[in-house]
Amino acid sequence: VTDRMVRVGLLGCGVVGSSVLRLLEAHAEDLLRRAGSRFEVARVAVRDPQRPRDVPQPTRGFTGDPSVLVGDPEIDVVIETMGGIEPARSLLLDALGAGKPVVTANKELLASHGAELFRSAGEHGGSLHFEAAVGGGIPLIRPLTESLAAERVSRFLGIVNGTTNYVLTRMTEDGMSFGDALEDAQRLGYAERDPADDLEGYDAAAKCAILASLAFNTEVRASDVYREGIARVSPEDVAFADRLGYVVKLLAVAELEDGDIAARVHPAMISREHPLAAVRDSFNAVFVHGPSVGELMFYGRGAGGEPTAVAVLGDLVAASRSLDRATAFRSPWYADRRIRPMEAMEAQFYLLLDVVDRPGVLAKIAGAFGDNKVSIKSVWQEGTGEDALIVLITHRANEGALQQTVRDLRAFDVVLEVRSVMRVEDKG
Amino acid sequence: VTDRMVRVGLLGCGVVGSSVLRLLEAHAEDLLRRAGSRFEVARVAVRDPQRPRDVPQPTRGFTGDPSVLVGDPEIDVVIETMGGIEPARSLLLDALGAGKPVVTANKELLASHGAELFRSAGEHGGSLHFEAAVGGGIPLIRPLTESLAAERVSRFLGIVNGTTNYVLTRMTEDGMSFGDALEDAQRLGYAERDPADDLEGYDAAAKCAILASLAFNTEVRASDVYREGIARVSPEDVAFADRLGYVVKLLAVAELEDGDIAARVHPAMISREHPLAAVRDSFNAVFVHGPSVGELMFYGRGAGGEPTAVAVLGDLVAASRSLDRATAFRSPWYADRRIRPMEAMEAQFYLLLDVVDRPGVLAKIAGAFGDNKVSIKSVWQEGTGEDALIVLITHRANEGALQQTVRDLRAFDVVLEVRSVMRVEDKG
């Protein structure tokens, strides 16, 4: 297997674009092993090419003229992270017209001019990759289009906007008003100064349109999606929802009904037991129904420079495979790593001990932990007399040390039984 | 773009294999549009080729000799759904040795002989696809290997066995003992007559090994994974977990620690706020951590004939693409569908009305719903006098009818204000 060199042209160098440059450099070796390609960023088009930027430098420099980059025959793949309709649309049509694979993170463009871009990719033997346009680093587009090629999706429900989900989470969990929660979100950088695009559901509607168009294999534009924002959700609604067993979420819902598509974005109550109800703060998730697979959910960070850049680079690998059709299969196993024995691992532990109810017992038990350098986080006694139990949670401890502690405890006559030892996954 | 014919040989025709045959027939047109291929199942190898089977028939029939199928030069792709180590291993090595792409759902084989299979695929220009081996219909393998090509996964936590998750859910939610919950699972078909493979964590350890080997790009075998089952989890442990804010789950955990891999399967307490805590009944989910993407979760049905067959067919599409490298890009939009206007949609609704506290008010309000053919599911009054509120939840109703009801309510002098109208997503 010979390595290929893939030359990349990058349009835009904002939050996502600069993360793309950094990750490409940091993960060059991994990408070579995984994709069989070396990626060289040849040119980056930016508004002001003179401005100093703290990013890995493109081999042929920054340019203020994106059309030069798109037309350059030495550039194999074009990545677009500029956003907005124009000039992104014209530039990508030029790149696709030249048969180049294109990777884009541009939700707005796809939700309004997707058909035109798909047509051009098909006509000129190029390809169009847009995992990063919906759901940041959450793999959604590839699972929907490839993994579910043999499924007919009937319906999906998504939480696809992090700002509104953060605001609704604060209203639900802290009883905040909409205004206070929004201020909180702005303070933390989860909401823009002008948050209308998020709060009124425009962002979610564009994402809903893209997902619906893929799930149902037809063009759906952002303007086809019914839309209501969250500004009218009151603390009262949130409280009633709670009493009824629901949580209020801004949902993007699309379904096939008698062959028609219904697509909408609006606040809705959803059962507390539904997996989407557990999607808190600025996280996103999409819940997919199909007659064969049943229910699927994809969850993660729906925005941010690095998660989105990971999605862009996953697409770059796919685009590079489409360039060179003779790429051989690569084993995903190439690293040399040791498997750590269980005794060397660390965890938090819960223990349940059946003990004799007598003064000094707790001190003796605590001593066994201390002797083995296992630190206790909390401990208490349940019941009295013959029913006396001690419940313990440790801080993170070495597995071997904990096992030794358990052996020591078993040897104590005041410990009638070590009833349970269980790990506690507090790292999440 | 010309259509290709891809000839498939299928090894095994049990629950998954027969679902593969049915879905291939039912979705032939979709697959042609999505993959650019027609798939013909040429031969199916089964133990007893004479037995009548209620499945679409292979064009060249059933055979009792799987080696004939594997060696047949007219078969382009081999799908294996037999399970077990031998003869599956030898058959797949023969198919890979002949340069054929192979799709397998065989978790056990991959977790013990994966290295050998990968090596053979690489050496002979074939490819090996195994999305169905872990997590049934949940896309996991493709996201891990392709979407996250530019991420270094640091850790994952998974609920990868449906039987044990069902048992633990019953213990948690209904206070059942382990024995009673297991009987319940067996009655519902979620647990086998001999459930040791599930309960003792062998199934989860094999899946953990496959996922760890992909996340960390090195061979990890089932036998490398530390393993504890759930038989010793007591109702007491479950109750203490609840008091401490935790839920007990059988977790498959793998992480990189100083370059070493730590992989383990055991019962653990996990915070009630963690998304994995909401994975109930026989559902599966895998939670992935990476420095760039942050946290991702993939959720769905981890087993079953149809979900697993969807995963097999997604892999078949990928395998067919690797056959014919000149496959042109295909637009995912090909269907002609109408976008349904919001007024034609149906939903359940919550309404909050500020009303005059007077006899007959409720009857008048209920009448407005009845007149518009909107059926009320529940209604009650909150507060009295000037603070009187009426809270209503409807059954599923037409959107237009509901809007008309709201207009009618606004016209009543006993309704001071329609404070809130919100959809309730009870369909999930």
Short mmCIF file of N, CA, C and O in Angstrom, two decimals, chain B residues 61-168:
data_model
loop_
_atom_site.label_atom_id
_atom_site.label_comp_id
_atom_site.label_asym_id
_atom_site.label_seq_id
_atom_site.Cartn_x
_atom_site.Cartn_y
_atom_site.Cartn_z
N GLY B 61 -30.28 -21.29 -5.57
CA GLY B 61 -30.73 -22.24 -4.57
C GLY B 61 -29.92 -22.32 -3.29
O GLY B 61 -28.90 -21.64 -3.11
N PHE B 62 -30.42 -23.17 -2.40
CA PHE B 62 -29.75 -23.46 -1.14
C PHE B 62 -28.72 -24.55 -1.36
O PHE B 62 -28.88 -25.41 -2.22
N THR B 63 -27.66 -24.51 -0.56
CA THR B 63 -26.66 -25.58 -0.63
C THR B 63 -26.29 -26.02 0.78
O THR B 63 -26.34 -25.21 1.71
N GLY B 64 -25.93 -27.28 0.90
CA GLY B 64 -25.48 -27.77 2.20
C GLY B 64 -23.97 -27.68 2.34
O GLY B 64 -23.40 -27.96 3.39
N ASP B 65 -23.30 -27.25 1.26
CA ASP B 65 -21.84 -27.20 1.26
C ASP B 65 -21.36 -25.75 1.16
O ASP B 65 -21.23 -25.20 0.07
N PRO B 66 -21.07 -25.12 2.29
CA PRO B 66 -20.70 -23.70 2.27
C PRO B 66 -19.41 -23.43 1.50
O PRO B 66 -19.21 -22.33 0.99
N SER B 67 -18.52 -24.45 1.38
CA SER B 67 -17.24 -24.19 0.72
C SER B 67 -17.45 -23.93 -0.78
O SER B 67 -16.69 -23.18 -1.40
N VAL B 68 -18.48 -24.53 -1.36
CA VAL B 68 -18.80 -24.29 -2.77
C VAL B 68 -19.15 -22.82 -2.98
O VAL B 68 -18.67 -22.16 -3.91
N LEU B 69 -19.96 -22.32 -2.08
CA LEU B 69 -20.40 -20.94 -2.15
C LEU B 69 -19.20 -19.98 -2.06
O LEU B 69 -19.06 -19.05 -2.86
N VAL B 70 -18.33 -20.23 -1.08
CA VAL B 70 -17.20 -19.34 -0.84
C VAL B 70 -16.23 -19.34 -2.04
O VAL B 70 -15.64 -18.31 -2.37
N GLY B 71 -16.09 -20.50 -2.69
CA GLY B 71 -15.16 -20.60 -3.80
C GLY B 71 -15.74 -20.20 -5.15
O GLY B 71 -15.01 -20.12 -6.13
N ASP B 72 -17.02 -19.95 -5.19
CA ASP B 72 -17.70 -19.65 -6.46
C ASP B 72 -17.24 -18.31 -7.04
O ASP B 72 -17.48 -17.26 -6.44
N PRO B 73 -16.58 -18.30 -8.22
CA PRO B 73 -16.10 -17.04 -8.78
C PRO B 73 -17.23 -16.10 -9.20
O PRO B 73 -17.01 -14.91 -9.39
N GLU B 74 -18.42 -16.64 -9.30
CA GLU B 74 -19.54 -15.77 -9.69
C GLU B 74 -20.18 -15.08 -8.48
O GLU B 74 -21.13 -14.33 -8.64
N ILE B 75 -19.67 -15.36 -7.31
CA ILE B 75 -20.19 -14.66 -6.12
C ILE B 75 -19.24 -13.52 -5.77
O ILE B 75 -18.04 -13.71 -5.62
N ASP B 76 -19.81 -12.30 -5.71
CA ASP B 76 -18.99 -11.10 -5.52
C ASP B 76 -18.73 -10.80 -4.04
O ASP B 76 -17.65 -10.31 -3.69
N VAL B 77 -19.72 -11.00 -3.21
CA VAL B 77 -19.61 -10.64 -1.79
C VAL B 77 -20.15 -11.80 -0.95
O VAL B 77 -21.19 -12.37 -1.29
N VAL B 78 -19.46 -12.13 0.14
CA VAL B 78 -19.93 -13.17 1.05
C VAL B 78 -20.43 -12.53 2.34
O VAL B 78 -19.75 -11.70 2.94
N ILE B 79 -21.66 -12.90 2.73
CA ILE B 79 -22.22 -12.45 4.01
C ILE B 79 -22.28 -13.66 4.94
O ILE B 79 -22.79 -14.71 4.55
N GLU B 80 -21.79 -13.49 6.15
CA GLU B 80 -21.79 -14.60 7.11
C GLU B 80 -22.67 -14.28 8.31
O GLU B 80 -22.45 -13.29 9.01
N THR B 81 -23.68 -15.12 8.52
CA THR B 81 -24.56 -14.95 9.68
C THR B 81 -24.73 -16.29 10.41
O THR B 81 -25.77 -16.53 11.02
N MET B 82 -23.68 -17.16 10.33
CA MET B 82 -23.78 -18.47 10.98
C MET B 82 -23.47 -18.38 12.46
O MET B 82 -24.05 -19.09 13.27
N GLY B 83 -22.50 -17.55 12.83
CA GLY B 83 -22.05 -17.46 14.21
C GLY B 83 -21.08 -18.59 14.52
O GLY B 83 -20.89 -19.52 13.74
N GLY B 84 -20.43 -18.48 15.70
CA GLY B 84 -19.48 -19.51 16.14
C GLY B 84 -18.13 -19.37 15.46
O GLY B 84 -17.99 -18.63 14.48
N ILE B 85 -17.14 -20.05 15.99
CA ILE B 85 -15.78 -19.91 15.44
C ILE B 85 -15.61 -20.76 14.17
O ILE B 85 -15.30 -20.23 13.11
N GLU B 86 -15.78 -22.07 14.28
CA GLU B 86 -15.65 -22.92 13.09
C GLU B 86 -17.01 -23.51 12.74
O GLU B 86 -17.79 -23.81 13.64
N PRO B 87 -17.32 -23.65 11.47
CA PRO B 87 -16.47 -23.43 10.29
C PRO B 87 -16.41 -22.00 9.79
O PRO B 87 -15.77 -21.74 8.76
N ALA B 88 -17.04 -21.03 10.52
CA ALA B 88 -17.09 -19.65 10.00
C ALA B 88 -15.69 -19.11 9.69
O ALA B 88 -15.45 -18.52 8.63
N ARG B 89 -14.74 -19.36 10.63
CA ARG B 89 -13.40 -18.81 10.45
C ARG B 89 -12.77 -19.28 9.13
O ARG B 89 -12.30 -18.48 8.32
N SER B 90 -12.76 -20.59 8.93
CA SER B 90 -12.12 -21.14 7.72
C SER B 90 -12.80 -20.64 6.46
O SER B 90 -12.15 -20.31 5.46
N LEU B 91 -14.13 -20.57 6.50
CA LEU B 91 -14.88 -20.13 5.32
C LEU B 91 -14.55 -18.67 4.98
O LEU B 91 -14.32 -18.32 3.82
N LEU B 92 -14.51 -17.83 6.01
CA LEU B 92 -14.23 -16.41 5.75
C LEU B 92 -12.78 -16.22 5.30
O LEU B 92 -12.51 -15.37 4.43
N LEU B 93 -11.87 -17.00 5.84
CA LEU B 93 -10.47 -16.90 5.38
C LEU B 93 -10.38 -17.31 3.91
O LEU B 93 -9.65 -16.70 3.13
N ASP B 94 -11.15 -18.32 3.52
CA ASP B 94 -11.16 -18.72 2.10
C ASP B 94 -11.72 -17.60 1.23
O ASP B 94 -11.18 -17.29 0.17
N ALA B 95 -12.83 -17.01 1.66
CA ALA B 95 -13.45 -15.93 0.87
C ALA B 95 -12.49 -14.74 0.77
O ALA B 95 -12.28 -14.19 -0.32
N LEU B 96 -11.88 -14.35 1.89
CA LEU B 96 -10.94 -13.23 1.88
C LEU B 96 -9.72 -13.58 1.04
O LEU B 96 -9.19 -12.74 0.31
N GLY B 97 -9.29 -14.83 1.14
CA GLY B 97 -8.14 -15.28 0.35
C GLY B 97 -8.40 -15.16 -1.15
O GLY B 97 -7.47 -14.97 -1.94
N ALA B 98 -9.66 -15.28 -1.54
CA ALA B 98 -10.03 -15.11 -2.94
C ALA B 98 -10.28 -13.64 -3.29
O ALA B 98 -10.76 -13.33 -4.39
N GLY B 99 -9.96 -12.74 -2.35
CA GLY B 99 -10.10 -11.31 -2.62
C GLY B 99 -11.53 -10.80 -2.54
O GLY B 99 -11.82 -9.68 -2.97
N LYS B 100 -12.42 -11.58 -1.98
CA LYS B 100 -13.82 -11.14 -1.91
C LYS B 100 -14.04 -10.26 -0.68
O LYS B 100 -13.53 -10.55 0.40
N PRO B 101 -14.86 -9.23 -0.82
CA PRO B 101 -15.29 -8.51 0.37
C PRO B 101 -16.19 -9.41 1.21
O PRO B 101 -16.98 -10.18 0.66
N VAL B 102 -16.04 -9.33 2.52
CA VAL B 102 -16.82 -10.15 3.44
C VAL B 102 -17.57 -9.25 4.42
O VAL B 102 -17.01 -8.29 4.94
N VAL B 103 -18.84 -9.58 4.64
CA VAL B 103 -19.65 -8.90 5.65
C VAL B 103 -20.00 -9.94 6.71
O VAL B 103 -20.51 -11.01 6.37
N THR B 104 -19.70 -9.65 7.97
CA THR B 104 -20.01 -10.64 9.01
C THR B 104 -20.68 -10.00 10.22
O THR B 104 -20.43 -8.84 10.53
N ALA B 105 -21.53 -10.80 10.85
CA ALA B 105 -22.20 -10.38 12.08
C ALA B 105 -21.63 -11.16 13.26
O ALA B 105 -22.23 -11.18 14.33
N ASN B 106 -20.46 -11.77 13.07
CA ASN B 106 -19.95 -12.76 14.02
C ASN B 106 -19.02 -12.14 15.08
O ASN B 106 -17.80 -12.08 14.91
N LYS B 107 -19.65 -11.74 16.16
CA LYS B 107 -18.95 -11.10 17.29
C LYS B 107 -17.87 -11.99 17.88
O LYS B 107 -16.74 -11.56 18.13
N GLU B 108 -18.24 -13.27 18.10
CA GLU B 108 -17.32 -14.20 18.74
C GLU B 108 -16.05 -14.38 17.91
O GLU B 108 -14.93 -14.36 18.43
N LEU B 109 -16.23 -14.55 16.60
CA LEU B 109 -15.10 -14.77 15.70
C LEU B 109 -14.18 -13.54 15.67
O LEU B 109 -12.96 -13.66 15.76
N LEU B 110 -14.77 -12.36 15.56
CA LEU B 110 -13.96 -11.15 15.51
C LEU B 110 -13.20 -10.92 16.80
O LEU B 110 -12.06 -10.45 16.78
N ALA B 111 -13.85 -11.24 17.93
CA ALA B 111 -13.22 -10.98 19.23
C ALA B 111 -12.14 -11.99 19.55
O ALA B 111 -11.42 -11.84 20.52
N SER B 112 -12.02 -13.05 18.73
CA SER B 112 -10.97 -14.03 19.01
C SER B 112 -9.99 -14.18 17.85
O SER B 112 -8.81 -14.41 18.06
N HIS B 113 -10.45 -14.02 16.60
CA HIS B 113 -9.59 -14.21 15.44
C HIS B 113 -9.60 -13.01 14.50
O HIS B 113 -9.33 -13.15 13.31
N GLY B 114 -9.90 -11.84 15.04
CA GLY B 114 -9.99 -10.65 14.20
C GLY B 114 -8.70 -10.36 13.45
O GLY B 114 -8.72 -10.04 12.25
N ALA B 115 -7.57 -10.49 14.12
CA ALA B 115 -6.28 -10.11 13.52
C ALA B 115 -6.04 -10.91 12.23
O ALA B 115 -5.65 -10.34 11.20
N GLU B 116 -6.32 -12.20 12.31
CA GLU B 116 -6.13 -13.09 11.18
C GLU B 116 -7.01 -12.66 9.99
O GLU B 116 -6.57 -12.64 8.83
N LEU B 117 -8.25 -12.30 10.29
CA LEU B 117 -9.17 -11.89 9.24
C LEU B 117 -8.74 -10.56 8.62
O LEU B 117 -8.73 -10.40 7.40
N PHE B 118 -8.37 -9.59 9.45
CA PHE B 118 -7.92 -8.30 8.93
C PHE B 118 -6.70 -8.50 8.03
O PHE B 118 -6.58 -7.89 6.97
N ARG B 119 -5.77 -9.34 8.49
CA ARG B 119 -4.54 -9.56 7.74
C ARG B 119 -4.87 -10.12 6.35
O ARG B 119 -4.38 -9.64 5.34
N SER B 120 -5.75 -11.10 6.33
CA SER B 120 -6.08 -11.71 5.06
C SER B 120 -6.78 -10.72 4.12
O SER B 120 -6.50 -10.68 2.92
N ALA B 121 -7.67 -9.91 4.68
CA ALA B 121 -8.36 -8.90 3.85
C ALA B 121 -7.34 -7.95 3.25
O ALA B 121 -7.38 -7.62 2.06
N GLY B 122 -6.37 -7.50 4.06
CA GLY B 122 -5.35 -6.57 3.58
C GLY B 122 -4.46 -7.19 2.51
O GLY B 122 -4.15 -6.56 1.51
N GLU B 123 -4.08 -8.44 2.72
CA GLU B 123 -3.14 -9.09 1.80
C GLU B 123 -3.73 -9.39 0.44
O GLU B 123 -3.03 -9.39 -0.57
N HIS B 124 -5.04 -9.67 0.41
CA HIS B 124 -5.64 -10.11 -0.85
C HIS B 124 -6.54 -9.07 -1.48
O HIS B 124 -7.32 -9.37 -2.38
N GLY B 125 -6.44 -7.83 -1.01
CA GLY B 125 -7.21 -6.76 -1.64
C GLY B 125 -8.71 -6.85 -1.39
O GLY B 125 -9.50 -6.26 -2.12
N GLY B 126 -9.11 -7.60 -0.38
CA GLY B 126 -10.53 -7.66 -0.04
C GLY B 126 -10.88 -6.62 1.00
O GLY B 126 -10.15 -5.64 1.20
N SER B 127 -11.98 -6.82 1.66
CA SER B 127 -12.33 -5.93 2.76
C SER B 127 -13.22 -6.69 3.72
O SER B 127 -13.84 -7.69 3.36
N LEU B 128 -13.26 -6.21 4.97
CA LEU B 128 -13.99 -6.91 6.03
C LEU B 128 -14.91 -5.90 6.71
O LEU B 128 -14.45 -4.86 7.18
N HIS B 129 -16.19 -6.21 6.73
CA HIS B 129 -17.20 -5.28 7.26
C HIS B 129 -17.95 -5.98 8.38
O HIS B 129 -18.42 -7.10 8.19
N PHE B 130 -18.13 -5.32 9.52
CA PHE B 130 -18.69 -6.05 10.67
C PHE B 130 -19.52 -5.16 11.58
O PHE B 130 -19.55 -5.35 12.79
N GLU B 131 -20.21 -4.19 10.99
CA GLU B 131 -21.09 -3.30 11.78
C GLU B 131 -22.08 -4.10 12.61
O GLU B 131 -22.44 -3.72 13.73
N ALA B 132 -22.55 -5.24 12.08
CA ALA B 132 -23.59 -6.03 12.75
C ALA B 132 -23.06 -6.83 13.94
O ALA B 132 -23.84 -7.38 14.71
N ALA B 133 -21.73 -6.90 14.09
CA ALA B 133 -21.18 -7.75 15.15
C ALA B 133 -21.34 -7.13 16.54
O ALA B 133 -21.34 -7.84 17.55
N VAL B 134 -21.47 -5.82 16.61
CA VAL B 134 -21.64 -5.15 17.90
C VAL B 134 -22.83 -4.20 17.82
O VAL B 134 -22.92 -3.39 16.90
N GLY B 135 -23.73 -4.33 18.76
CA GLY B 135 -24.79 -3.33 18.88
C GLY B 135 -25.90 -3.46 17.85
O GLY B 135 -26.60 -2.48 17.60
N GLY B 136 -26.10 -4.65 17.28
CA GLY B 136 -27.22 -4.87 16.36
C GLY B 136 -27.34 -3.76 15.32
O GLY B 136 -26.40 -3.53 14.55
N GLY B 137 -28.45 -3.05 15.31
CA GLY B 137 -28.68 -2.02 14.31
C GLY B 137 -28.09 -0.67 14.64
O GLY B 137 -28.25 0.29 13.88
N ILE B 138 -27.40 -0.55 15.77
CA ILE B 138 -26.82 0.76 16.13
C ILE B 138 -25.55 1.00 15.34
O ILE B 138 -24.62 0.19 15.42
N PRO B 139 -25.46 2.07 14.57
CA PRO B 139 -24.21 2.34 13.88
C PRO B 139 -23.12 2.69 14.90
O PRO B 139 -23.21 3.67 15.61
N LEU B 140 -22.12 1.83 15.00
CA LEU B 140 -21.02 2.05 15.96
C LEU B 140 -19.68 1.93 15.26
O LEU B 140 -18.79 2.76 15.46
N ILE B 141 -19.52 0.87 14.45
CA ILE B 141 -18.23 0.58 13.85
C ILE B 141 -17.85 1.69 12.85
O ILE B 141 -16.74 2.20 12.87
N ARG B 142 -18.80 2.03 11.99
CA ARG B 142 -18.54 3.05 10.98
C ARG B 142 -18.25 4.40 11.63
O ARG B 142 -17.25 5.04 11.29
N PRO B 143 -19.09 4.89 12.57
CA PRO B 143 -18.73 6.13 13.25
C PRO B 143 -17.36 6.08 13.91
O PRO B 143 -16.56 7.01 13.78
N LEU B 144 -17.05 4.98 14.61
CA LEU B 144 -15.75 4.91 15.30
C LEU B 144 -14.59 4.95 14.32
O LEU B 144 -13.59 5.61 14.55
N THR B 145 -14.71 4.20 13.21
CA THR B 145 -13.56 4.07 12.32
C THR B 145 -13.51 5.17 11.26
O THR B 145 -12.43 5.55 10.84
N GLU B 146 -14.67 5.65 10.82
CA GLU B 146 -14.65 6.63 9.74
C GLU B 146 -14.92 8.05 10.22
O GLU B 146 -14.12 8.95 10.00
N SER B 147 -16.06 8.25 10.90
CA SER B 147 -16.38 9.62 11.32
C SER B 147 -15.34 10.16 12.29
O SER B 147 -15.06 11.35 12.30
N LEU B 148 -14.78 9.28 13.12
CA LEU B 148 -13.81 9.74 14.13
C LEU B 148 -12.36 9.46 13.70
O LEU B 148 -11.48 9.33 14.54
N ALA B 149 -12.12 9.41 12.37
CA ALA B 149 -10.76 9.15 11.89
C ALA B 149 -9.77 10.20 12.42
O ALA B 149 -8.59 9.90 12.60
N ALA B 150 -10.25 11.41 12.70
CA ALA B 150 -9.35 12.46 13.19
C ALA B 150 -9.50 12.70 14.68
O ALA B 150 -9.16 13.77 15.19
N GLU B 151 -10.01 11.72 15.41
CA GLU B 151 -10.13 11.85 16.86
C GLU B 151 -9.31 10.74 17.51
O GLU B 151 -9.12 9.67 16.92
N ARG B 152 -8.80 11.00 18.71
CA ARG B 152 -8.19 9.95 19.49
C ARG B 152 -9.11 9.63 20.65
O ARG B 152 -9.12 10.36 21.65
N VAL B 153 -9.88 8.58 20.50
CA VAL B 153 -10.83 8.22 21.56
C VAL B 153 -10.04 7.91 22.82
O VAL B 153 -9.03 7.20 22.79
N SER B 154 -10.48 8.47 23.95
CA SER B 154 -9.74 8.25 25.19
C SER B 154 -10.41 7.19 26.06
O SER B 154 -9.75 6.54 26.87
N ARG B 155 -11.72 7.01 25.86
CA ARG B 155 -12.45 6.16 26.80
C ARG B 155 -13.84 5.90 26.24
O ARG B 155 -14.40 6.77 25.58
N PHE B 156 -14.39 4.72 26.45
CA PHE B 156 -15.82 4.54 26.19
C PHE B 156 -16.45 3.72 27.29
O PHE B 156 -15.78 2.92 27.97
N LEU B 157 -17.74 3.93 27.50
CA LEU B 157 -18.54 3.17 28.44
C LEU B 157 -19.75 2.68 27.66
O LEU B 157 -20.43 3.48 27.03
N GLY B 158 -20.02 1.39 27.74
CA GLY B 158 -21.16 0.90 26.97
C GLY B 158 -22.07 0.00 27.77
O GLY B 158 -21.62 -0.73 28.67
N ILE B 159 -23.34 0.07 27.43
CA ILE B 159 -24.31 -0.95 27.86
C ILE B 159 -24.54 -1.77 26.60
O ILE B 159 -25.22 -1.33 25.68
N VAL B 160 -23.87 -2.93 26.51
CA VAL B 160 -23.82 -3.64 25.24
C VAL B 160 -24.51 -5.01 25.30
O VAL B 160 -24.40 -5.80 24.37
N ASN B 161 -25.20 -5.27 26.40
CA ASN B 161 -25.94 -6.53 26.49
C ASN B 161 -27.37 -6.25 26.95
O ASN B 161 -27.60 -5.73 28.05
N GLY B 162 -28.33 -6.57 26.09
CA GLY B 162 -29.72 -6.25 26.36
C GLY B 162 -30.34 -7.07 27.48
O GLY B 162 -31.16 -6.57 28.26
N THR B 163 -29.96 -8.33 27.59
CA THR B 163 -30.54 -9.22 28.61
C THR B 163 -30.24 -8.67 30.01
O THR B 163 -31.14 -8.51 30.84
N THR B 164 -28.96 -8.40 30.27
CA THR B 164 -28.59 -7.92 31.60
C THR B 164 -29.19 -6.54 31.86
O THR B 164 -29.57 -6.24 32.99
N ASN B 165 -29.28 -5.71 30.82
CA ASN B 165 -29.86 -4.39 31.07
C ASN B 165 -31.34 -4.50 31.39
O ASN B 165 -31.86 -3.77 32.23
N TYR B 166 -32.02 -5.47 30.74
CA TYR B 166 -33.43 -5.68 31.07
C TYR B 166 -33.57 -6.14 32.53
O TYR B 166 -34.39 -5.60 33.28
N VAL B 167 -32.75 -7.10 32.94
CA VAL B 167 -32.82 -7.62 34.31
C VAL B 167 -32.55 -6.50 35.33
O VAL B 167 -33.30 -6.31 36.29
N LEU B 168 -31.52 -5.70 35.08
CA LEU B 168 -31.19 -4.62 36.02
C LEU B 168 -32.28 -3.55 36.03
O LEU B 168 -32.54 -2.94 37.07
#
